[in-house]
PDB file of C-alpha atoms in Angstrom:
ATOM      1  CA  UNK A   1       0.000   0.000   0.000  1.00 43.00           C
ATOM      2  CA  UNK A   2       3.069   2.238  -0.389  1.00 45.00           C
ATOM      3  CA  UNK A   3       1.305   4.126  -3.182  1.00 75.00           C
ATOM      4  CA  UNK A   4      -0.927   5.688  -0.536  1.00 95.00           C
ATOM      5  CA  UNK A   5       2.041   7.675   0.822  1.00 97.00           C
ATOM      6  CA  UNK A   6       2.596  11.064  -0.836  1.00 97.00           C
ATOM      7  CA  UNK A   7       5.635  13.269  -0.290  1.00 97.00           C
ATOM      8  CA  UNK A   8       4.260  16.795   0.117  1.00 97.00           C
ATOM      9  CA  UNK A   9       7.370  18.648   1.369  1.00 96.00           C
ATOM     10  CA  UNK A  10      10.918  17.883   2.427  1.00 94.00           C
ATOM     11  CA  UNK A  11      10.593  15.336   5.219  1.00 93.00           C
ATOM     12  CA  UNK A  12       6.776  15.458   5.184  1.00 96.00           C
ATOM     13  CA  UNK A  13       4.418  12.784   3.875  1.00 97.00           C
ATOM     14  CA  UNK A  14       0.653  12.377   3.778  1.00 98.00           C
ATOM     15  CA  UNK A  15      -0.954   8.942   3.752  1.00 98.00           C
ATOM     16  CA  UNK A  16      -4.241   9.145   1.835  1.00 98.00           C
ATOM     17  CA  UNK A  17      -6.752   6.285   2.148  1.00 97.00           C
ATOM     18  CA  UNK A  18      -9.486   6.118  -0.490  1.00 95.00           C
ATOM     19  CA  UNK A  19     -12.406   6.425  -0.517  1.00 93.00           C
ATOM     20  CA  UNK A  20     -12.312   8.546   2.627  1.00 95.00           C
ATOM     21  CA  UNK A  21     -15.669   7.294   3.910  1.00 96.00           C
ATOM     22  CA  UNK A  22     -16.658   6.190   7.403  1.00 97.00           C
ATOM     23  CA  UNK A  23     -13.592   4.836   9.270  1.00 96.00           C
ATOM     24  CA  UNK A  24     -11.244   5.511   6.311  1.00 97.00           C
ATOM     25  CA  UNK A  25      -9.132   8.549   7.165  1.00 98.00           C
ATOM     26  CA  UNK A  26      -5.852  10.242   6.255  1.00 98.00           C
ATOM     27  CA  UNK A  27      -2.625  10.412   8.267  1.00 98.00           C
ATOM     28  CA  UNK A  28       0.813  11.974   8.074  1.00 98.00           C
ATOM     29  CA  UNK A  29       4.448  11.658   9.075  1.00 97.00           C
ATOM     30  CA  UNK A  30       6.993  14.417   9.718  1.00 96.00           C
ATOM     31  CA  UNK A  31      10.635  13.412  10.056  1.00 92.00           C
ATOM     32  CA  UNK A  32      13.190  15.072  12.314  1.00 87.00           C
ATOM     33  CA  UNK A  33      16.481  14.856  14.181  1.00 84.00           C
ATOM     34  CA  UNK A  34      15.021  13.084  17.205  1.00 85.00           C
ATOM     35  CA  UNK A  35      12.600  10.816  15.349  1.00 91.00           C
ATOM     36  CA  UNK A  36       9.364  11.181  13.472  1.00 94.00           C
ATOM     37  CA  UNK A  37       6.035  12.746  14.372  1.00 96.00           C
ATOM     38  CA  UNK A  38       2.954  10.804  13.328  1.00 97.00           C
ATOM     39  CA  UNK A  39      -0.294  12.685  12.659  1.00 98.00           C
ATOM     40  CA  UNK A  40      -3.200  10.368  13.531  1.00 98.00           C
ATOM     41  CA  UNK A  41      -3.564   6.633  13.147  1.00 98.00           C
ATOM     42  CA  UNK A  42      -6.583   4.830  11.757  1.00 97.00           C
ATOM     43  CA  UNK A  43      -9.531   2.612  12.566  1.00 97.00           C
ATOM     44  CA  UNK A  44      -8.309  -0.986  12.396  1.00 98.00           C
ATOM     45  CA  UNK A  45      -5.271  -3.102  13.111  1.00 98.00           C
ATOM     46  CA  UNK A  46      -4.804  -3.991   9.439  1.00 97.00           C
ATOM     47  CA  UNK A  47      -5.024  -0.406   8.222  1.00 97.00           C
ATOM     48  CA  UNK A  48      -2.739   0.929  10.950  1.00 98.00           C
ATOM     49  CA  UNK A  49      -0.130  -1.776  10.307  1.00 97.00           C
ATOM     50  CA  UNK A  50      -0.228  -0.937   6.596  1.00 97.00           C
ATOM     51  CA  UNK A  51       0.319   2.737   7.440  1.00 97.00           C
ATOM     52  CA  UNK A  52       3.256   1.976   9.740  1.00 97.00           C
ATOM     53  CA  UNK A  53       4.815  -0.206   7.034  1.00 96.00           C
ATOM     54  CA  UNK A  54       4.494   2.694   4.605  1.00 96.00           C
ATOM     55  CA  UNK A  55       6.119   5.012   7.156  1.00 97.00           C
ATOM     56  CA  UNK A  56       9.038   2.578   7.533  1.00 96.00           C
ATOM     57  CA  UNK A  57       9.473   2.644   3.744  1.00 95.00           C
ATOM     58  CA  UNK A  58      10.107   6.411   3.703  1.00 95.00           C
ATOM     59  CA  UNK A  59      12.109   6.873   6.921  1.00 94.00           C
ATOM     60  CA  UNK A  60      14.176   4.684   9.212  1.00 93.00           C
ATOM     61  CA  UNK A  61      13.719   7.140  12.062  1.00 92.00           C
ATOM     62  CA  UNK A  62      11.740   5.772  15.010  1.00 94.00           C
ATOM     63  CA  UNK A  63       8.365   7.301  15.781  1.00 95.00           C
ATOM     64  CA  UNK A  64       8.707   9.533  18.854  1.00 95.00           C
ATOM     65  CA  UNK A  65       5.299  11.158  19.090  1.00 96.00           C
ATOM     66  CA  UNK A  66       1.736  10.844  17.838  1.00 98.00           C
ATOM     67  CA  UNK A  67      -0.548  13.851  17.395  1.00 98.00           C
ATOM     68  CA  UNK A  68      -4.255  13.047  17.569  1.00 98.00           C
ATOM     69  CA  UNK A  69      -6.326  15.646  15.717  1.00 98.00           C
ATOM     70  CA  UNK A  70      -9.460  14.604  17.638  1.00 98.00           C
ATOM     71  CA  UNK A  71     -10.971  11.655  19.488  1.00 98.00           C
ATOM     72  CA  UNK A  72     -13.056   9.905  16.822  1.00 98.00           C
ATOM     73  CA  UNK A  73     -12.076   6.236  16.569  1.00 97.00           C
ATOM     74  CA  UNK A  74     -11.008   6.302  12.926  1.00 97.00           C
ATOM     75  CA  UNK A  75      -8.182   8.680  13.899  1.00 98.00           C
ATOM     76  CA  UNK A  76      -7.271   7.087  17.235  1.00 98.00           C
ATOM     77  CA  UNK A  77      -8.018   3.373  17.358  1.00 97.00           C
ATOM     78  CA  UNK A  78      -4.651   2.170  16.080  1.00 98.00           C
ATOM     79  CA  UNK A  79      -2.671   4.095  18.716  1.00 98.00           C
ATOM     80  CA  UNK A  80      -2.053   0.934  20.703  1.00 98.00           C
ATOM     81  CA  UNK A  81       0.302  -0.206  17.922  1.00 98.00           C
ATOM     82  CA  UNK A  82       2.569   2.688  18.978  1.00 98.00           C
ATOM     83  CA  UNK A  83       2.763   1.829  22.684  1.00 97.00           C
ATOM     84  CA  UNK A  84       5.948   3.740  23.500  1.00 96.00           C
ATOM     85  CA  UNK A  85       5.417   7.080  21.760  1.00 97.00           C
ATOM     86  CA  UNK A  86       4.327  10.341  23.324  1.00 97.00           C
ATOM     87  CA  UNK A  87       0.660  11.052  22.508  1.00 98.00           C
ATOM     88  CA  UNK A  88      -0.297  14.715  22.063  1.00 98.00           C
ATOM     89  CA  UNK A  89      -3.887  15.978  21.951  1.00 98.00           C
ATOM     90  CA  UNK A  90      -6.126  18.819  23.042  1.00 98.00           C
ATOM     91  CA  UNK A  91      -7.709  18.511  26.474  1.00 98.00           C
ATOM     92  CA  UNK A  92     -11.146  18.078  24.913  1.00 98.00           C
ATOM     93  CA  UNK A  93      -9.954  15.094  22.899  1.00 98.00           C
ATOM     94  CA  UNK A  94      -8.327  13.590  25.992  1.00 98.00           C
ATOM     95  CA  UNK A  95     -11.590  13.953  27.926  1.00 97.00           C
ATOM     96  CA  UNK A  96     -13.561  12.286  25.134  1.00 97.00           C
ATOM     97  CA  UNK A  97     -11.095   9.397  24.963  1.00 97.00           C
ATOM     98  CA  UNK A  98     -11.518   8.821  28.697  1.00 96.00           C
ATOM     99  CA  UNK A  99     -15.314   8.684  28.399  1.00 94.00           C
ATOM    100  CA  UNK A 100     -16.230   7.519  24.876  1.00 91.00           C
ATOM    101  CA  UNK A 101     -19.873   7.430  23.779  1.00 91.00           C
ATOM    102  CA  UNK A 102     -20.007   4.963  20.876  1.00 94.00           C
ATOM    103  CA  UNK A 103     -23.214   4.650  18.849  1.00 96.00           C
ATOM    104  CA  UNK A 104     -25.386   1.564  19.152  1.00 96.00           C
ATOM    105  CA  UNK A 105     -23.975  -1.529  17.416  1.00 96.00           C
ATOM    106  CA  UNK A 106     -26.539  -1.542  14.621  1.00 97.00           C
ATOM    107  CA  UNK A 107     -25.575   1.926  13.367  1.00 98.00           C
ATOM    108  CA  UNK A 108     -22.504   0.775  11.417  1.00 97.00           C
ATOM    109  CA  UNK A 109     -21.930  -2.272   9.267  1.00 97.00           C
ATOM    110  CA  UNK A 110     -19.736  -4.846  11.045  1.00 95.00           C
ATOM    111  CA  UNK A 111     -16.030  -4.639  10.245  1.00 95.00           C
ATOM    112  CA  UNK A 112     -12.870  -6.313  11.472  1.00 96.00           C
ATOM    113  CA  UNK A 113     -11.288  -3.980  14.024  1.00 96.00           C
ATOM    114  CA  UNK A 114      -8.473  -6.287  15.066  1.00 98.00           C
ATOM    115  CA  UNK A 115      -6.423  -6.044  18.246  1.00 97.00           C
ATOM    116  CA  UNK A 116      -6.196  -2.266  18.655  1.00 98.00           C
ATOM    117  CA  UNK A 117      -7.441   0.369  21.046  1.00 96.00           C
ATOM    118  CA  UNK A 118      -6.908   4.113  21.608  1.00 96.00           C
ATOM    119  CA  UNK A 119      -4.347   5.508  24.021  1.00 97.00           C
ATOM    120  CA  UNK A 120      -4.981   8.308  26.503  1.00 97.00           C
ATOM    121  CA  UNK A 121      -2.803  11.327  25.590  1.00 98.00           C
ATOM    122  CA  UNK A 122       0.378  11.796  27.591  1.00 97.00           C
ATOM    123  CA  UNK A 123       0.740  15.475  26.605  1.00 97.00           C
ATOM    124  CA  UNK A 124      -2.418  17.575  26.830  1.00 98.00           C
ATOM    125  CA  UNK A 125      -2.646  21.236  25.782  1.00 98.00           C
ATOM    126  CA  UNK A 126      -5.265  23.980  25.939  1.00 97.00           C
ATOM    127  CA  UNK A 127      -4.508  26.393  23.083  1.00 97.00           C
ATOM    128  CA  UNK A 128      -1.387  25.321  21.192  1.00 97.00           C
ATOM    129  CA  UNK A 129       1.878  23.464  21.546  1.00 97.00           C
ATOM    130  CA  UNK A 130       4.998  23.661  19.373  1.00 95.00           C
ATOM    131  CA  UNK A 131       7.250  20.678  18.861  1.00 91.00           C
ATOM    132  CA  UNK A 132      10.627  20.760  17.150  1.00 82.00           C
ATOM    133  CA  UNK A 133      11.508  17.343  15.738  1.00 69.00           C
ATOM    134  CA  UNK A 134      13.649  19.003  13.036  1.00 66.00           C
ATOM    135  CA  UNK A 135      15.019  22.402  12.126  1.00 72.00           C
ATOM    136  CA  UNK A 136      11.504  23.628  11.423  1.00 81.00           C
ATOM    137  CA  UNK A 137       8.753  23.851  14.058  1.00 92.00           C
ATOM    138  CA  UNK A 138       5.559  21.805  14.078  1.00 95.00           C
ATOM    139  CA  UNK A 139       2.664  23.778  15.571  1.00 97.00           C
ATOM    140  CA  UNK A 140      -0.334  21.916  16.966  1.00 98.00           C
ATOM    141  CA  UNK A 141      -3.257  24.286  17.485  1.00 98.00           C
ATOM    142  CA  UNK A 142      -6.794  24.130  18.860  1.00 98.00           C
ATOM    143  CA  UNK A 143      -9.186  26.397  16.903  1.00 98.00           C
ATOM    144  CA  UNK A 144     -10.453  28.024  20.089  1.00 97.00           C
ATOM    145  CA  UNK A 145     -13.797  26.291  20.496  1.00 97.00           C
ATOM    146  CA  UNK A 146     -15.959  23.398  19.290  1.00 98.00           C
ATOM    147  CA  UNK A 147     -15.821  22.799  15.535  1.00 98.00           C
ATOM    148  CA  UNK A 148     -15.829  19.247  14.147  1.00 98.00           C
ATOM    149  CA  UNK A 149     -15.545  18.138  17.804  1.00 98.00           C
ATOM    150  CA  UNK A 150     -14.774  19.880  21.082  1.00 97.00           C
ATOM    151  CA  UNK A 151     -11.172  18.727  21.011  1.00 98.00           C
ATOM    152  CA  UNK A 152      -9.934  19.395  17.476  1.00 98.00           C
ATOM    153  CA  UNK A 153      -6.327  20.095  16.615  1.00 98.00           C
ATOM    154  CA  UNK A 154      -4.730  21.031  13.338  1.00 98.00           C
ATOM    155  CA  UNK A 155      -1.029  20.647  12.618  1.00 98.00           C
ATOM    156  CA  UNK A 156       0.672  23.592  10.942  1.00 98.00           C
ATOM    157  CA  UNK A 157       4.168  23.559   9.446  1.00 97.00           C
ATOM    158  CA  UNK A 158       4.862  27.265   8.862  1.00 96.00           C
ATOM    159  CA  UNK A 159       8.154  26.819   7.021  1.00 94.00           C
ATOM    160  CA  UNK A 160       6.772  24.242   4.577  1.00 96.00           C
ATOM    161  CA  UNK A 161       3.311  25.888   4.564  1.00 98.00           C
ATOM    162  CA  UNK A 162       1.680  22.500   5.043  1.00 98.00           C
ATOM    163  CA  UNK A 163      -1.540  22.088   7.025  1.00 98.00           C
ATOM    164  CA  UNK A 164      -2.765  18.768   8.392  1.00 98.00           C
ATOM    165  CA  UNK A 165      -6.357  19.810   9.026  1.00 98.00           C
ATOM    166  CA  UNK A 166      -7.748  16.611  10.502  1.00 98.00           C
ATOM    167  CA  UNK A 167     -11.508  16.476  10.135  1.00 98.00           C
ATOM    168  CA  UNK A 168     -11.784  20.248  10.088  1.00 98.00           C
ATOM    169  CA  UNK A 169     -11.617  19.634   6.328  1.00 98.00           C
ATOM    170  CA  UNK A 170     -13.443  16.920   4.395  1.00 98.00           C
ATOM    171  CA  UNK A 171     -12.569  16.624   0.707  1.00 98.00           C
ATOM    172  CA  UNK A 172     -15.401  14.963  -1.196  1.00 97.00           C
ATOM    173  CA  UNK A 173     -17.186  13.816   1.948  1.00 98.00           C
ATOM    174  CA  UNK A 174     -20.017  15.329   3.971  1.00 98.00           C
ATOM    175  CA  UNK A 175     -18.738  17.401   6.926  1.00 98.00           C
ATOM    176  CA  UNK A 176     -19.902  15.969  10.255  1.00 98.00           C
ATOM    177  CA  UNK A 177     -20.640  18.409  13.089  1.00 98.00           C
ATOM    178  CA  UNK A 178     -22.656  16.288  15.538  1.00 98.00           C
ATOM    179  CA  UNK A 179     -19.816  16.306  18.095  1.00 97.00           C
ATOM    180  CA  UNK A 180     -18.941  19.966  17.645  1.00 98.00           C
ATOM    181  CA  UNK A 181     -20.548  23.151  16.323  1.00 98.00           C
ATOM    182  CA  UNK A 182     -21.343  24.280  12.759  1.00 98.00           C
ATOM    183  CA  UNK A 183     -20.848  27.936  13.706  1.00 98.00           C
ATOM    184  CA  UNK A 184     -17.613  27.213  15.543  1.00 98.00           C
ATOM    185  CA  UNK A 185     -16.394  25.172  12.607  1.00 98.00           C
ATOM    186  CA  UNK A 186     -16.870  28.145  10.285  1.00 98.00           C
ATOM    187  CA  UNK A 187     -14.647  30.189  12.595  1.00 98.00           C
ATOM    188  CA  UNK A 188     -12.031  27.406  12.537  1.00 98.00           C
ATOM    189  CA  UNK A 189     -12.016  27.457   8.730  1.00 98.00           C
ATOM    190  CA  UNK A 190     -11.488  31.216   8.735  1.00 98.00           C
ATOM    191  CA  UNK A 191      -8.616  30.789  11.181  1.00 98.00           C
ATOM    192  CA  UNK A 192      -6.905  28.154   9.032  1.00 98.00           C
ATOM    193  CA  UNK A 193      -7.454  30.154   5.840  1.00 98.00           C
ATOM    194  CA  UNK A 194      -5.550  33.083   7.355  1.00 98.00           C
ATOM    195  CA  UNK A 195      -2.468  30.840   7.463  1.00 98.00           C
ATOM    196  CA  UNK A 196      -2.499  30.703   3.637  1.00 98.00           C
ATOM    197  CA  UNK A 197      -1.273  27.098   3.431  1.00 98.00           C
ATOM    198  CA  UNK A 198       0.094  25.812   0.146  1.00 98.00           C
ATOM    199  CA  UNK A 199      -0.850  22.186   0.897  1.00 98.00           C
ATOM    200  CA  UNK A 200      -3.907  21.099   2.881  1.00 98.00           C
ATOM    201  CA  UNK A 201      -4.206  17.490   4.000  1.00 98.00           C
ATOM    202  CA  UNK A 202      -7.861  16.844   4.901  1.00 98.00           C
ATOM    203  CA  UNK A 203      -8.990  14.269   7.418  1.00 98.00           C
ATOM    204  CA  UNK A 204     -10.772  12.417   4.612  1.00 98.00           C
ATOM    205  CA  UNK A 205     -10.375  12.629   0.851  1.00 97.00           C
ATOM    206  CA  UNK A 206      -7.765  13.943  -1.594  1.00 97.00           C
ATOM    207  CA  UNK A 207      -5.057  16.501  -0.795  1.00 98.00           C
ATOM    208  CA  UNK A 208      -5.558  20.045  -2.057  1.00 98.00           C
ATOM    209  CA  UNK A 209      -4.916  23.655  -1.170  1.00 98.00           C
ATOM    210  CA  UNK A 210      -6.948  26.544   0.212  1.00 98.00           C
ATOM    211  CA  UNK A 211      -9.714  25.710  -2.272  1.00 98.00           C
ATOM    212  CA  UNK A 212     -10.733  22.859   0.054  1.00 98.00           C
ATOM    213  CA  UNK A 213     -12.038  25.300   2.676  1.00 98.00           C
ATOM    214  CA  UNK A 214     -14.909  26.883   0.721  1.00 98.00           C
ATOM    215  CA  UNK A 215     -16.982  23.727   0.057  1.00 98.00           C
ATOM    216  CA  UNK A 216     -16.888  22.842   3.761  1.00 98.00           C
ATOM    217  CA  UNK A 217     -17.941  26.357   4.713  1.00 98.00           C
ATOM    218  CA  UNK A 218     -20.733  26.353   2.121  1.00 98.00           C
ATOM    219  CA  UNK A 219     -22.122  23.093   3.501  1.00 98.00           C
ATOM    220  CA  UNK A 220     -22.019  24.324   7.097  1.00 98.00           C
ATOM    221  CA  UNK A 221     -23.881  27.507   6.157  1.00 98.00           C
ATOM    222  CA  UNK A 222     -26.442  25.338   4.357  1.00 98.00           C
ATOM    223  CA  UNK A 223     -26.956  23.321   7.561  1.00 98.00           C
ATOM    224  CA  UNK A 224     -27.261  26.417   9.747  1.00 98.00           C
ATOM    225  CA  UNK A 225     -29.810  28.040   7.427  1.00 98.00           C
ATOM    226  CA  UNK A 226     -31.820  24.839   6.974  1.00 98.00           C
ATOM    227  CA  UNK A 227     -31.901  24.253  10.725  1.00 98.00           C
ATOM    228  CA  UNK A 228     -33.123  27.762  11.451  1.00 98.00           C
ATOM    229  CA  UNK A 229     -36.001  27.437   8.961  1.00 98.00           C
ATOM    230  CA  UNK A 230     -36.996  23.915  10.042  1.00 98.00           C
ATOM    231  CA  UNK A 231     -36.784  24.833  13.723  1.00 97.00           C
ATOM    232  CA  UNK A 232     -39.071  27.818  13.092  1.00 97.00           C
ATOM    233  CA  UNK A 233     -41.553  25.475  11.390  1.00 97.00           C
ATOM    234  CA  UNK A 234     -41.504  23.035  14.301  1.00 98.00           C
ATOM    235  CA  UNK A 235     -40.002  20.124  12.365  1.00 98.00           C
ATOM    236  CA  UNK A 236     -37.870  17.465  13.986  1.00 98.00           C
ATOM    237  CA  UNK A 237     -34.273  17.049  12.747  1.00 98.00           C
ATOM    238  CA  UNK A 238     -35.219  13.878  10.862  1.00 98.00           C
ATOM    239  CA  UNK A 239     -38.286  15.505   9.305  1.00 98.00           C
ATOM    240  CA  UNK A 240     -36.142  18.450   8.291  1.00 98.00           C
ATOM    241  CA  UNK A 241     -33.463  16.182   6.810  1.00 98.00           C
ATOM    242  CA  UNK A 242     -35.983  14.221   4.760  1.00 98.00           C
ATOM    243  CA  UNK A 243     -37.580  17.402   3.450  1.00 97.00           C
ATOM    244  CA  UNK A 244     -34.279  18.959   2.366  1.00 97.00           C
ATOM    245  CA  UNK A 245     -32.991  19.017  -1.172  1.00 97.00           C
ATOM    246  CA  UNK A 246     -29.243  18.575  -0.682  1.00 98.00           C
ATOM    247  CA  UNK A 247     -28.657  20.169  -4.061  1.00 97.00           C
ATOM    248  CA  UNK A 248     -24.957  20.720  -4.701  1.00 96.00           C
ATOM    249  CA  UNK A 249     -24.100  18.554  -1.687  1.00 98.00           C
ATOM    250  CA  UNK A 250     -26.061  15.469  -2.759  1.00 97.00           C
ATOM    251  CA  UNK A 251     -23.014  13.892  -4.375  1.00 96.00           C
ATOM    252  CA  UNK A 252     -20.862  13.965  -1.242  1.00 97.00           C
ATOM    253  CA  UNK A 253     -20.090  10.737   0.583  1.00 97.00           C
ATOM    254  CA  UNK A 254     -22.239   9.973   3.650  1.00 97.00           C
ATOM    255  CA  UNK A 255     -25.241  12.232   2.877  1.00 98.00           C
ATOM    256  CA  UNK A 256     -26.984  10.722   5.936  1.00 98.00           C
ATOM    257  CA  UNK A 257     -24.838  12.998   8.093  1.00 98.00           C
ATOM    258  CA  UNK A 258     -27.338  15.763   7.386  1.00 98.00           C
ATOM    259  CA  UNK A 259     -29.618  14.278  10.056  1.00 98.00           C
ATOM    260  CA  UNK A 260     -26.867  14.302  12.693  1.00 98.00           C
ATOM    261  CA  UNK A 261     -25.762  17.779  11.680  1.00 98.00           C
ATOM    262  CA  UNK A 262     -29.302  19.091  12.052  1.00 98.00           C
ATOM    263  CA  UNK A 263     -29.509  17.580  15.532  1.00 98.00           C
ATOM    264  CA  UNK A 264     -26.478  19.631  16.539  1.00 98.00           C
ATOM    265  CA  UNK A 265     -27.733  22.797  14.825  1.00 98.00           C
ATOM    266  CA  UNK A 266     -31.179  22.437  16.459  1.00 98.00           C
ATOM    267  CA  UNK A 267     -29.539  21.943  19.855  1.00 98.00           C
ATOM    268  CA  UNK A 268     -27.487  25.100  19.409  1.00 97.00           C
ATOM    269  CA  UNK A 269     -30.639  27.045  18.608  1.00 97.00           C
ATOM    270  CA  UNK A 270     -32.137  25.700  21.853  1.00 97.00           C
ATOM    271  CA  UNK A 271     -29.001  26.335  23.902  1.00 97.00           C
ATOM    272  CA  UNK A 272     -28.824  22.623  24.711  1.00 97.00           C
ATOM    273  CA  UNK A 273     -26.906  19.464  23.900  1.00 97.00           C
ATOM    274  CA  UNK A 274     -28.287  17.033  21.306  1.00 97.00           C
ATOM    275  CA  UNK A 275     -29.514  13.556  22.160  1.00 97.00           C
ATOM    276  CA  UNK A 276     -26.625  11.645  20.612  1.00 97.00           C
ATOM    277  CA  UNK A 277     -28.407   8.297  20.527  1.00 98.00           C
ATOM    278  CA  UNK A 278     -31.378   9.879  18.755  1.00 98.00           C
ATOM    279  CA  UNK A 279     -29.078  11.627  16.285  1.00 98.00           C
ATOM    280  CA  UNK A 280     -27.313   8.384  15.319  1.00 98.00           C
ATOM    281  CA  UNK A 281     -30.658   6.600  15.036  1.00 98.00           C
ATOM    282  CA  UNK A 282     -31.972   9.330  12.748  1.00 98.00           C
ATOM    283  CA  UNK A 283     -28.923   8.938  10.480  1.00 98.00           C
ATOM    284  CA  UNK A 284     -29.646   5.212  10.364  1.00 98.00           C
ATOM    285  CA  UNK A 285     -33.301   5.875   9.469  1.00 98.00           C
ATOM    286  CA  UNK A 286     -32.365   8.530   6.893  1.00 98.00           C
ATOM    287  CA  UNK A 287     -30.177   5.809   5.349  1.00 98.00           C
ATOM    288  CA  UNK A 288     -33.276   3.689   4.778  1.00 98.00           C
ATOM    289  CA  UNK A 289     -32.931   1.929   8.149  1.00 98.00           C
ATOM    290  CA  UNK A 290     -29.747   0.346   6.872  1.00 97.00           C
ATOM    291  CA  UNK A 291     -26.476   0.258   8.765  1.00 98.00           C
ATOM    292  CA  UNK A 292     -24.027   2.894   7.602  1.00 97.00           C
ATOM    293  CA  UNK A 293     -21.530   1.612   5.054  1.00 96.00           C
ATOM    294  CA  UNK A 294     -17.991   1.022   6.327  1.00 96.00           C
ATOM    295  CA  UNK A 295     -15.020   0.105   4.132  1.00 91.00           C
ATOM    296  CA  UNK A 296     -12.539  -0.309   6.990  1.00 91.00           C
TER     297      UNK A 296
END
C-alpha cells in the first residue's frame, strides 16, 4: 500500500486512504532529528499496520510522538500499535477518549477492528503546543472552540506551509458536526485560511490547497440556514433532513450525516446538547434503516 504515501514537502508525507468514507481517514508523518512525528492513526489493526509499514518505507527514524487531531475512533483506534510514543492531543480530545460514547452496534456495518485500542494522551494542551523534531517547528493548534468536535487540533508547518487539518476539512465527503458546532467550525475554517497554506491534507479525501475550505464552509452555512427554517416550522431534525434538497451537496459521501448535523444545529438554537443516541438513530433511518456503510 506504499502508493498511498505522498511526499508533500521535504521530510513530510501524507498517507491518503481512499475512498475517505466512514472509518477511512488520512494520516501523516513528519521526520526530524530526534525521530518522526505521526499525525493520527486509523480505525483498524490492518489499516494501521499498513500505514506503519508505509512510514518505515520512507524513513528509518523511530516514531517519537503521535498527534491526535481529535478523538473519533477512525483517527485514534490504532494508537495501541505505537505503545511507546508520546501522545499529544487537546484537552477536549483527551476527555472524550476517557469517556467515549459509541453509537449503538446496529448503526454501522460490522467490520474487522483487530487487536487495537486508543491511548490516553500523555501530553495535553489547551490552546497550542509547538514541537521541534527538526530544524523547522511543528505547531499543533486548537481552533479556540468546538468545531468538528470539542477537542480538534490542526497541525501547521509554517516553514513548509503544510496544514494537516484533521476532520476540520473533508474533501469529497459530507462534513460531520454532531460532536462539535457548525458555527464554531466556520470560525475554525477562517482561522486556518488566514495561514495561507500551500498544501492542505484533509482528514478524509484527496489533498488540495486553500480551495478545500470553501466547500466545507458552504455546507455548514447550508446546515445552519436549513436548521433555522426547520426549527421555526416546528419540524424534527429527521423531518427536516428528509424534506431537504441537498442540491450541490447530494453527491458527497455519507449524505446521511445531514440528520446528525441538524440535531447539533437544532440543539445550538435551543441552547442545549443534542440527544446523541437519537441523532445516530436518525442517520440510520435517513439511510433507509440500513447500517451505515464502512469500508474499513
